[in-house]
PDB file of C-alpha atoms in Angstrom:
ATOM      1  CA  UNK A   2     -34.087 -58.732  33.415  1.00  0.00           C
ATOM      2  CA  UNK A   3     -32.599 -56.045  31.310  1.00  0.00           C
ATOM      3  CA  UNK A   4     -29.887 -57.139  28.408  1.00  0.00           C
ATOM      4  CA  UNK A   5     -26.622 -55.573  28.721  1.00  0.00           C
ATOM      5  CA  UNK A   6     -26.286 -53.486  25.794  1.00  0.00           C
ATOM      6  CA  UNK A   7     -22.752 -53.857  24.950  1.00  0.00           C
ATOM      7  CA  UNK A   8     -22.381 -51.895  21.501  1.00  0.00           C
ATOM      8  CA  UNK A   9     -24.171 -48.680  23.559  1.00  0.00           C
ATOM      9  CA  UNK A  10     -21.714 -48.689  26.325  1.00  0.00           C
ATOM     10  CA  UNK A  11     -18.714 -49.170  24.047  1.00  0.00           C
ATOM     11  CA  UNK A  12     -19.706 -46.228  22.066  1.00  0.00           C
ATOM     12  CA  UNK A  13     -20.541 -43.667  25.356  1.00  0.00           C
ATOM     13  CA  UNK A  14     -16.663 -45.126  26.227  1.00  0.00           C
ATOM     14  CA  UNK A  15     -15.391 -44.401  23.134  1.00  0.00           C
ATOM     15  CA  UNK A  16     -17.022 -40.642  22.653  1.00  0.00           C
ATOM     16  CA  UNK A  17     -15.638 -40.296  26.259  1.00  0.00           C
ATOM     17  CA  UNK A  18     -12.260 -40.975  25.212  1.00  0.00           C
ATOM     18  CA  UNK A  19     -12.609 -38.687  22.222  1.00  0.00           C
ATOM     19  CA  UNK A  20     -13.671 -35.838  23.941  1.00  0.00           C
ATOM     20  CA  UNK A  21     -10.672 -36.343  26.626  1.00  0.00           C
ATOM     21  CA  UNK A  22      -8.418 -36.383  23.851  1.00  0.00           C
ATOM     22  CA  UNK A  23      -9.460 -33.610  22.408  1.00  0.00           C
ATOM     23  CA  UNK A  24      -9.390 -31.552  25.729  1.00  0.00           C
ATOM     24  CA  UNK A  25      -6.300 -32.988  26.295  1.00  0.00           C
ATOM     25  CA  UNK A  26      -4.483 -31.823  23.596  1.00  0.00           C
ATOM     26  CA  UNK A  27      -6.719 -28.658  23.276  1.00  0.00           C
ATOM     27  CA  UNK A  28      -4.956 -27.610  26.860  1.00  0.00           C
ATOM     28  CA  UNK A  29      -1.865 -28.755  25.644  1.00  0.00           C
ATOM     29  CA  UNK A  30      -1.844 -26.900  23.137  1.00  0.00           C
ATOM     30  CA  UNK A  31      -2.955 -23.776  24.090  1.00  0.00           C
ATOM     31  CA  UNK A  32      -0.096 -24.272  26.770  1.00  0.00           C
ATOM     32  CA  UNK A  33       2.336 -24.633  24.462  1.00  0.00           C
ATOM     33  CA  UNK A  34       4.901 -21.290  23.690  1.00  0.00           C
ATOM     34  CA  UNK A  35       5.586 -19.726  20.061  1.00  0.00           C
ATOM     35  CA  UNK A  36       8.439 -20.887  18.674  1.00  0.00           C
ATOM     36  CA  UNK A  37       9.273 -17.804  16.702  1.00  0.00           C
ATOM     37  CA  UNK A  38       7.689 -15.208  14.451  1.00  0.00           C
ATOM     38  CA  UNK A  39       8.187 -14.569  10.970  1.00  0.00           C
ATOM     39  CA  UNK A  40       6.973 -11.268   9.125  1.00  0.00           C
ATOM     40  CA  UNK A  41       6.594 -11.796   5.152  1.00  0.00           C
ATOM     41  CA  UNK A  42       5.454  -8.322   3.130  1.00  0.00           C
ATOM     42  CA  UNK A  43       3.796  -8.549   0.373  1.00  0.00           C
ATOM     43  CA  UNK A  44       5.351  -7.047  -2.754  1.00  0.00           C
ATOM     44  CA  UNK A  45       8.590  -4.754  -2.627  1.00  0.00           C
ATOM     45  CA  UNK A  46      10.622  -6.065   0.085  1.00  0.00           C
ATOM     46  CA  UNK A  47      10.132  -3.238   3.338  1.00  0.00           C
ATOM     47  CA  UNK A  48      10.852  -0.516   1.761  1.00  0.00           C
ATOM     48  CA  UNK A  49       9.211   1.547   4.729  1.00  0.00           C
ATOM     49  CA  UNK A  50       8.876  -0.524   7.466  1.00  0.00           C
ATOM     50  CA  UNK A  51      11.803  -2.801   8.564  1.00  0.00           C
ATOM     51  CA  UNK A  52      11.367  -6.539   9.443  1.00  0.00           C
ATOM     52  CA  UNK A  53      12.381  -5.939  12.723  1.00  0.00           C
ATOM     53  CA  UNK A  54       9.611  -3.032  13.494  1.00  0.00           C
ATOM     54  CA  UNK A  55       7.003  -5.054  12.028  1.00  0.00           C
ATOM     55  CA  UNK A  56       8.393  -8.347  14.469  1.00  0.00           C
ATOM     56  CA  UNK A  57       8.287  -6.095  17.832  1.00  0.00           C
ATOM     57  CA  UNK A  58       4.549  -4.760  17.582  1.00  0.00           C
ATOM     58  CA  UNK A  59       3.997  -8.612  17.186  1.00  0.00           C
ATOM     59  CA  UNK A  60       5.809 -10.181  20.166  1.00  0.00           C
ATOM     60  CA  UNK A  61       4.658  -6.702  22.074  1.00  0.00           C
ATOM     61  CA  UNK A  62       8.369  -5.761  23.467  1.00  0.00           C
ATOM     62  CA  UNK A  63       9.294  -8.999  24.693  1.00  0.00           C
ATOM     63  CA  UNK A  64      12.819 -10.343  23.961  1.00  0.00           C
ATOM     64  CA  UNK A  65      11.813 -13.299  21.715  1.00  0.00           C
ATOM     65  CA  UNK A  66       9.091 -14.815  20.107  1.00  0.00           C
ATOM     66  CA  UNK A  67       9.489 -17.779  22.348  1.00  0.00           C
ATOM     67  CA  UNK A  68       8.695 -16.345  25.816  1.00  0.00           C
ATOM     68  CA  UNK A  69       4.861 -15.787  24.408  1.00  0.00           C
ATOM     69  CA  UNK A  70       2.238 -18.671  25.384  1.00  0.00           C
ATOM     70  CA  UNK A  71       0.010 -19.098  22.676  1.00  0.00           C
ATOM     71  CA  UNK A  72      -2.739 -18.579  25.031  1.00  0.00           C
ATOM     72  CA  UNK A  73      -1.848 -14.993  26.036  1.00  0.00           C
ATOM     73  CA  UNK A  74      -2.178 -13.952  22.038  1.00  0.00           C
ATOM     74  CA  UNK A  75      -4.775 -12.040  20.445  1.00  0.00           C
ATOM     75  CA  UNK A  76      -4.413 -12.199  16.849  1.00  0.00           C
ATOM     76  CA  UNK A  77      -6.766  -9.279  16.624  1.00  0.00           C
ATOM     77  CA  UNK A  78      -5.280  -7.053  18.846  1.00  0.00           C
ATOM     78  CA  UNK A  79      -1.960  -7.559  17.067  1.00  0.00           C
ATOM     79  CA  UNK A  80      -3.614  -7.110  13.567  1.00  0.00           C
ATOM     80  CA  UNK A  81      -4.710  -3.641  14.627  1.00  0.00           C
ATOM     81  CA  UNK A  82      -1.601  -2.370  16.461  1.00  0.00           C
ATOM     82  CA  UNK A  83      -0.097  -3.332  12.644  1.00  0.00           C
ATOM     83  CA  UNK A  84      -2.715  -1.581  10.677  1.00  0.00           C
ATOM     84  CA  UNK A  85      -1.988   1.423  13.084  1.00  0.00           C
ATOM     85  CA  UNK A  86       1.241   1.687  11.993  1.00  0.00           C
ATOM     86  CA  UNK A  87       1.841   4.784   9.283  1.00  0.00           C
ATOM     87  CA  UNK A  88       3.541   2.925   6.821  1.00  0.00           C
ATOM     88  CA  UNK A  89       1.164  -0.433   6.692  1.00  0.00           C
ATOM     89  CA  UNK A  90      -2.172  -0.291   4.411  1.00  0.00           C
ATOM     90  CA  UNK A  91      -3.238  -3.692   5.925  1.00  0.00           C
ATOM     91  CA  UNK A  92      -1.559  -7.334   7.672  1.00  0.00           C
ATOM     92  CA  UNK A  93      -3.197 -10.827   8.874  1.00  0.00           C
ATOM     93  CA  UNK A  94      -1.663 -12.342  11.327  1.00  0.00           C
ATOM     94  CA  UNK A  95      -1.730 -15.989  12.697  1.00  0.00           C
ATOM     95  CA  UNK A  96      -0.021 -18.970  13.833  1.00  0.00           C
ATOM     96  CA  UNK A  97       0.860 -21.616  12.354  1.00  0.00           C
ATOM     97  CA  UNK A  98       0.406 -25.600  13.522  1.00  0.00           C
ATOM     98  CA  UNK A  99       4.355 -25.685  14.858  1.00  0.00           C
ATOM     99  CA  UNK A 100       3.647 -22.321  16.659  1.00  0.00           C
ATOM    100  CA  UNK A 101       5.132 -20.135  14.643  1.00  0.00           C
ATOM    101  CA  UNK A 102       3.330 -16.355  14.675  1.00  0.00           C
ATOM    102  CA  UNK A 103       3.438 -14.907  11.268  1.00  0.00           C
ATOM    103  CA  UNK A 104       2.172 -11.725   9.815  1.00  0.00           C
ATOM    104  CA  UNK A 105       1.487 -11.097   6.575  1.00  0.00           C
ATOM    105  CA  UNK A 106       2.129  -7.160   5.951  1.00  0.00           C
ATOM    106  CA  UNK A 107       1.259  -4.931   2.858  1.00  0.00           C
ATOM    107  CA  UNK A 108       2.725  -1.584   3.019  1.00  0.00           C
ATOM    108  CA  UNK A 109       1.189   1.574   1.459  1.00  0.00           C
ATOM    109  CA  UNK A 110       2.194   2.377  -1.820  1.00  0.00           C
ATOM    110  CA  UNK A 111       2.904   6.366  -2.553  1.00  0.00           C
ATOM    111  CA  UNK A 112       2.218   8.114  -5.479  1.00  0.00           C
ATOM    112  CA  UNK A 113       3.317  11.531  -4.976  1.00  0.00           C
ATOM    113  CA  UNK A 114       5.190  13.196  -2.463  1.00  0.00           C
ATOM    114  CA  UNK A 115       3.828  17.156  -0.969  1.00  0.00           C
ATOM    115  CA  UNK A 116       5.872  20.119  -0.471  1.00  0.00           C
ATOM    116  CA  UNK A 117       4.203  22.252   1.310  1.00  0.00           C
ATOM    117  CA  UNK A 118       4.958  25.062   4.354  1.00  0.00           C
ATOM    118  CA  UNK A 119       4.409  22.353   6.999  1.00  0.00           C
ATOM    119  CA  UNK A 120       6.711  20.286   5.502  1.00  0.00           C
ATOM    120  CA  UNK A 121       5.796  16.849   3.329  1.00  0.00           C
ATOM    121  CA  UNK A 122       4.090  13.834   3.207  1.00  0.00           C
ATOM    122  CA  UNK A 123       3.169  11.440   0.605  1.00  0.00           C
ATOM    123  CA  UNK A 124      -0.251  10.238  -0.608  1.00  0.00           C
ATOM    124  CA  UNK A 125      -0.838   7.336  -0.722  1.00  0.00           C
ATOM    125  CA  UNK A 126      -2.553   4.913  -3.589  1.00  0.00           C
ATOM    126  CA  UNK A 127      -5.572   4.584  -1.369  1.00  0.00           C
ATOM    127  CA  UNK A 128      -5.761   8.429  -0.793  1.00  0.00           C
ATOM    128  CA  UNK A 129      -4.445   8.589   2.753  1.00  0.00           C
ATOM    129  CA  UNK A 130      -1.832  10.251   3.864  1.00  0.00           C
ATOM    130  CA  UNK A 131       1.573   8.704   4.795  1.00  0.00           C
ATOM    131  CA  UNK A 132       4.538  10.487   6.327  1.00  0.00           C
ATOM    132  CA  UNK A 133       8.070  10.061   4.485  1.00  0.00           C
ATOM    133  CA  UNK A 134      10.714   7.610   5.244  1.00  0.00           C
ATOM    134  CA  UNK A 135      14.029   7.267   6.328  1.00  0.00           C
ATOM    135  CA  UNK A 136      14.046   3.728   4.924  1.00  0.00           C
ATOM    136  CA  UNK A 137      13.308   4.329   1.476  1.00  0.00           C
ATOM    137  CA  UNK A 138      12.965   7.605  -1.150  1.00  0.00           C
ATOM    138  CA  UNK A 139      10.687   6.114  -4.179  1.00  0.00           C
ATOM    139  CA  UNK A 140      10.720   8.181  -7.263  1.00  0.00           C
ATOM    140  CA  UNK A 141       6.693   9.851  -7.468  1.00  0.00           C
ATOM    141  CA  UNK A 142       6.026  13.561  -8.412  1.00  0.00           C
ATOM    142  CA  UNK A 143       6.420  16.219  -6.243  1.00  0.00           C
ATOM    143  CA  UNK A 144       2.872  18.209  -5.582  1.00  0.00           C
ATOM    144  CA  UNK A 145       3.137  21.674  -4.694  1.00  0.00           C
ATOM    145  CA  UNK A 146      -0.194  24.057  -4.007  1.00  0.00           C
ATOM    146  CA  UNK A 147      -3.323  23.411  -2.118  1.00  0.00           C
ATOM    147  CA  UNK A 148      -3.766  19.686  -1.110  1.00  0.00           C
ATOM    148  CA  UNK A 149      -4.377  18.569   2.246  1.00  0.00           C
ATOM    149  CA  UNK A 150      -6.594  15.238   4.225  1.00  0.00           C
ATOM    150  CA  UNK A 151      -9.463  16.806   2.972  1.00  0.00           C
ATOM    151  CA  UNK A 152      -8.852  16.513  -0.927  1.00  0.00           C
ATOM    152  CA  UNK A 153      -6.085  13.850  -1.039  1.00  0.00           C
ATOM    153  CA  UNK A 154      -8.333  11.680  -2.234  1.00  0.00           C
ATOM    154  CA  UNK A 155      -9.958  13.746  -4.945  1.00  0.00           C
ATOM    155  CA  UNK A 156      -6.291  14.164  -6.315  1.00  0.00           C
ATOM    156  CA  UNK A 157      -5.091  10.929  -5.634  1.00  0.00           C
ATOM    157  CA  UNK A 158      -7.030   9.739  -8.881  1.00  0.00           C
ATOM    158  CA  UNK A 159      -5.020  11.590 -10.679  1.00  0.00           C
ATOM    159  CA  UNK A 160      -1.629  10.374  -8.726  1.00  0.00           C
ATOM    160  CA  UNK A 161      -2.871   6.393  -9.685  1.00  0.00           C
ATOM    161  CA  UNK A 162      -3.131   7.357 -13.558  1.00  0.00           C
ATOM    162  CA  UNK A 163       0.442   8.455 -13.648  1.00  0.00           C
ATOM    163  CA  UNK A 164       1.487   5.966 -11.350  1.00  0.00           C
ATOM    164  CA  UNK A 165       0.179   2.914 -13.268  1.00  0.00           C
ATOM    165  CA  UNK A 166       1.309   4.342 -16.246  1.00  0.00           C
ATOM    166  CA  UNK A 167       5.095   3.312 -17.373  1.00  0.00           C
ATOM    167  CA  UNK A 168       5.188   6.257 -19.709  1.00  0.00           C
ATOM    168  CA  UNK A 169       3.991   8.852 -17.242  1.00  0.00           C
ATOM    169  CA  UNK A 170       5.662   7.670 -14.204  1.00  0.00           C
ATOM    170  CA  UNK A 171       8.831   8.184 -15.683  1.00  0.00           C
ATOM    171  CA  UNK A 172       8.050  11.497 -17.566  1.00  0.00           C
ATOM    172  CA  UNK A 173       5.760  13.706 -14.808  1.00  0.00           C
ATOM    173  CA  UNK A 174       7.842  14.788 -12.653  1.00  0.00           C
ATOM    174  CA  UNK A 175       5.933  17.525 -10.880  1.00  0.00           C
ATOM    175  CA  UNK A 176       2.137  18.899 -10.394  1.00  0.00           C
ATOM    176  CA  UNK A 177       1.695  22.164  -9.516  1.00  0.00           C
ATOM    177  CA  UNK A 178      -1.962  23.074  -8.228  1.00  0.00           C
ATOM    178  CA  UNK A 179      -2.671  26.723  -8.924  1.00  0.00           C
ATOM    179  CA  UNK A 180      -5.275  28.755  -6.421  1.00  0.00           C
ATOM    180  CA  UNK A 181      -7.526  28.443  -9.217  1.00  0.00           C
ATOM    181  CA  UNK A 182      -7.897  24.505  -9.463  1.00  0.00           C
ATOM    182  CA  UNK A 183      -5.940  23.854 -12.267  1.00  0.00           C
ATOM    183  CA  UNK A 184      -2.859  22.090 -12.817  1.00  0.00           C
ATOM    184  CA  UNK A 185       0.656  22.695 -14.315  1.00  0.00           C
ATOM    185  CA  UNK A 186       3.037  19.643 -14.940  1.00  0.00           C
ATOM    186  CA  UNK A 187       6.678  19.204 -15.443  1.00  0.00           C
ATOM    187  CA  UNK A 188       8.241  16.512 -17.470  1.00  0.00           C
ATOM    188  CA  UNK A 189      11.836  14.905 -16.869  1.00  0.00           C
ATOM    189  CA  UNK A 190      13.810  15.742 -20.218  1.00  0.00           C
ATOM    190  CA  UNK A 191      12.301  18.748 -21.474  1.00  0.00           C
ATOM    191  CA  UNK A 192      11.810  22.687 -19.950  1.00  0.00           C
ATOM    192  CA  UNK A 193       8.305  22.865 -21.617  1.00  0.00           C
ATOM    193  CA  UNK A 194       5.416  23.170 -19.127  1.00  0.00           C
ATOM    194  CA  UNK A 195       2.256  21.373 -19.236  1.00  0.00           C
ATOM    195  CA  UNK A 196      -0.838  23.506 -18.796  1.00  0.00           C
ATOM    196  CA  UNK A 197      -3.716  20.152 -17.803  1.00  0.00           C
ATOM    197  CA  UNK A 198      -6.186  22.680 -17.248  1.00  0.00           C
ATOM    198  CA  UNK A 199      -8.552  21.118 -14.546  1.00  0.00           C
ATOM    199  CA  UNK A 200      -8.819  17.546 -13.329  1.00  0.00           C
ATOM    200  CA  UNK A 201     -11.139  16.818 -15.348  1.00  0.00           C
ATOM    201  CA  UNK A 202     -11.187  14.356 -18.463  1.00  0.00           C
ATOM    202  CA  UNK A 203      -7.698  13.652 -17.083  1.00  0.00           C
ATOM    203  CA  UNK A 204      -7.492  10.069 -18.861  1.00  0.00           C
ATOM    204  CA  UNK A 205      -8.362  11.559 -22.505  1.00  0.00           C
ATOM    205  CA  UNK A 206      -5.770  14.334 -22.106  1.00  0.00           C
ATOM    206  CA  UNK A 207      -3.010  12.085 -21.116  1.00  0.00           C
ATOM    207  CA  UNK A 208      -4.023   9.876 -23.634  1.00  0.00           C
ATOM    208  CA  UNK A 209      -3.400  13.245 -26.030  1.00  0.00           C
ATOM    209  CA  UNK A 210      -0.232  14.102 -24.775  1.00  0.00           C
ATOM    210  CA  UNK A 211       1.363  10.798 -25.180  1.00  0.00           C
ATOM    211  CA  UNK A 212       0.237  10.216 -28.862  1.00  0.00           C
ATOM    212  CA  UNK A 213       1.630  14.189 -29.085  1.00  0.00           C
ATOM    213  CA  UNK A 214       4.727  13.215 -27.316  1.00  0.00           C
ATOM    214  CA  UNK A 215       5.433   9.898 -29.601  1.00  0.00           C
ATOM    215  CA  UNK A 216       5.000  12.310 -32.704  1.00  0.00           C
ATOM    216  CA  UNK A 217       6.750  14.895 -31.478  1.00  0.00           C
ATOM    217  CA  UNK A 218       9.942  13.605 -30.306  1.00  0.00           C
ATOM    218  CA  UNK A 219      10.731  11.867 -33.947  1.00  0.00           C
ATOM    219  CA  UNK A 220      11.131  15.127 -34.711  1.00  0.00           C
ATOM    220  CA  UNK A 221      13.286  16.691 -31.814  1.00  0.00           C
ATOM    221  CA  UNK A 222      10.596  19.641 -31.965  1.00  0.00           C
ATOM    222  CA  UNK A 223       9.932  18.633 -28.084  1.00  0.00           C
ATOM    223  CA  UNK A 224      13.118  20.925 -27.461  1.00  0.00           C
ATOM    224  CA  UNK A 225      11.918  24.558 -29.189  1.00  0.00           C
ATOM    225  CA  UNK A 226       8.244  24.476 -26.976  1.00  0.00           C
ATOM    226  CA  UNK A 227       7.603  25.978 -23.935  1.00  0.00           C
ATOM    227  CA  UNK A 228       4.163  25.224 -23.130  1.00  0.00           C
ATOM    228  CA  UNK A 229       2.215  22.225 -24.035  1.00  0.00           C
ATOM    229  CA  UNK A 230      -1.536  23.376 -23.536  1.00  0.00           C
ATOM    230  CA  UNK A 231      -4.367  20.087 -22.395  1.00  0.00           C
ATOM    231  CA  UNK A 232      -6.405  22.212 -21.510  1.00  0.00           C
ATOM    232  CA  UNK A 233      -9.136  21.473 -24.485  1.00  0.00           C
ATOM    233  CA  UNK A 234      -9.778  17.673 -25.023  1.00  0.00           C
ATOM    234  CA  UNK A 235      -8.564  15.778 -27.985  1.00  0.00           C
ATOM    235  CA  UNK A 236      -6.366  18.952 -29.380  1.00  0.00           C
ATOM    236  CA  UNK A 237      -3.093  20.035 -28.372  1.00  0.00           C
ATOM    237  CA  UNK A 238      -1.513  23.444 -28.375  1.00  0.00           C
ATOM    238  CA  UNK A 239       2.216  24.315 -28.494  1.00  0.00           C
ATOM    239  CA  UNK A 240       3.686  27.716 -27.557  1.00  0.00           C
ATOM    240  CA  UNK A 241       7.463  28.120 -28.686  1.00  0.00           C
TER     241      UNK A 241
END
């Protein structure tokens, strides 16, 4: 005669009950609508995308957040209608445990705006290209001459070394890309141009022209030059 095994049967009961529960509330939940969505952008506050574009790719033209079952979402799908958007270098989206559906947006960050016969576009930090706003008009240099998708990139480098710079963000106002590669700068305060000569050992030669600069402008000599030539590493030539 065989010994009920109490302590086995409780525990199949009890594993039963657990996985009930956890079905249970699995469904439920799943079942269960969004409660709203929030947008939050990283850095500057949406400069180029509003909050209110960025909240109706998520909720995908409904009226409200709360007509969405969280079953009918896919997170993925709404991260990539995001990322397609123009103005918005990358987002993660998700929902929270009290169903709300927030995305997490970082814009793209320009750092120099085109003029060219097509009209203009910026570049972006990355590289890419982004189109202008009607949001939002941030102060980068203007780039005139031959730059396109194809080199964006190349030139971009340069774009980020002015950019993260506080001196030469506020100073360069304008790179001019001649036929034959190199470049010709304007600065805020001052008619002189600024022959860079090539792309090259940009770093060292803006590195020159701001220990020039310092010296020079204790003086007030800045005013009588015309031409600043970078064109030759670690020297730099004036032209009155």
């Amino acid at each position: 005669m065989k010994i009920f095994n109490w302590t086995n049967t409780r525990l199949v009961l009890m594993m039963g009950v657990v996985i009930f529960l956890y079905s249970f509330t699995s469904n439920r939940n799943e079942n269960r609508k969004i409660t709203k969505s929030v947008v939050v952008f990283i850095g500057d506050n949406a400069l180029f995308v509003k909050r209110e574009t960025v909240n109706k790719l998520l909720i995908e033209n409904k009226e409200n957040a709360s007509t969405i079952g969280k079953d009918k979402l896919d997170l993925s799908k709404l991260e990539r209608r995001l990322n397609s958007n123009e103005m918005i270098e990358k987002s993660d989206v998700f929902v929270s445990i009290d169903g709300v559906l927030k995305a997490v947006v970082k814009q793209k960050t320009p750092v120099a705006r085109v003029l060219d016969g097509d009209g203009s576009f910026y570049v972006d930090y990355e590289g890419g290209i982004m189109p202008l706003s009607n949001n939002f008009t941030p102060r980068v240099p203007l780039v005139s001459g031959k730059i396109n998708r194809k080199n964006s990139e190349e030139y971009a480098r340069l774009f980020r070394v002015i950019y993260d710079d506080d001196f030469l963000k506020k100073n360069i106002i304008a790179v001019e890309i001649m036929p034959n590669g190199r470049l010709r700068m304007l600065n805020r305060n001052y008619d002189y141009q600024i022959d860079f000569g090539n792309i090259a050992d940009m770093e060292q030669k803006f590195k020159d022209y701001k220990a020039f600069f310092q010296k020079a402008v204790l003086d007030s000599s800045l005013y009588k030059y015309k031409k600043i030539d970078l064109r030759f590493t670690k020297q730099v030539v004036c032209t009155k």
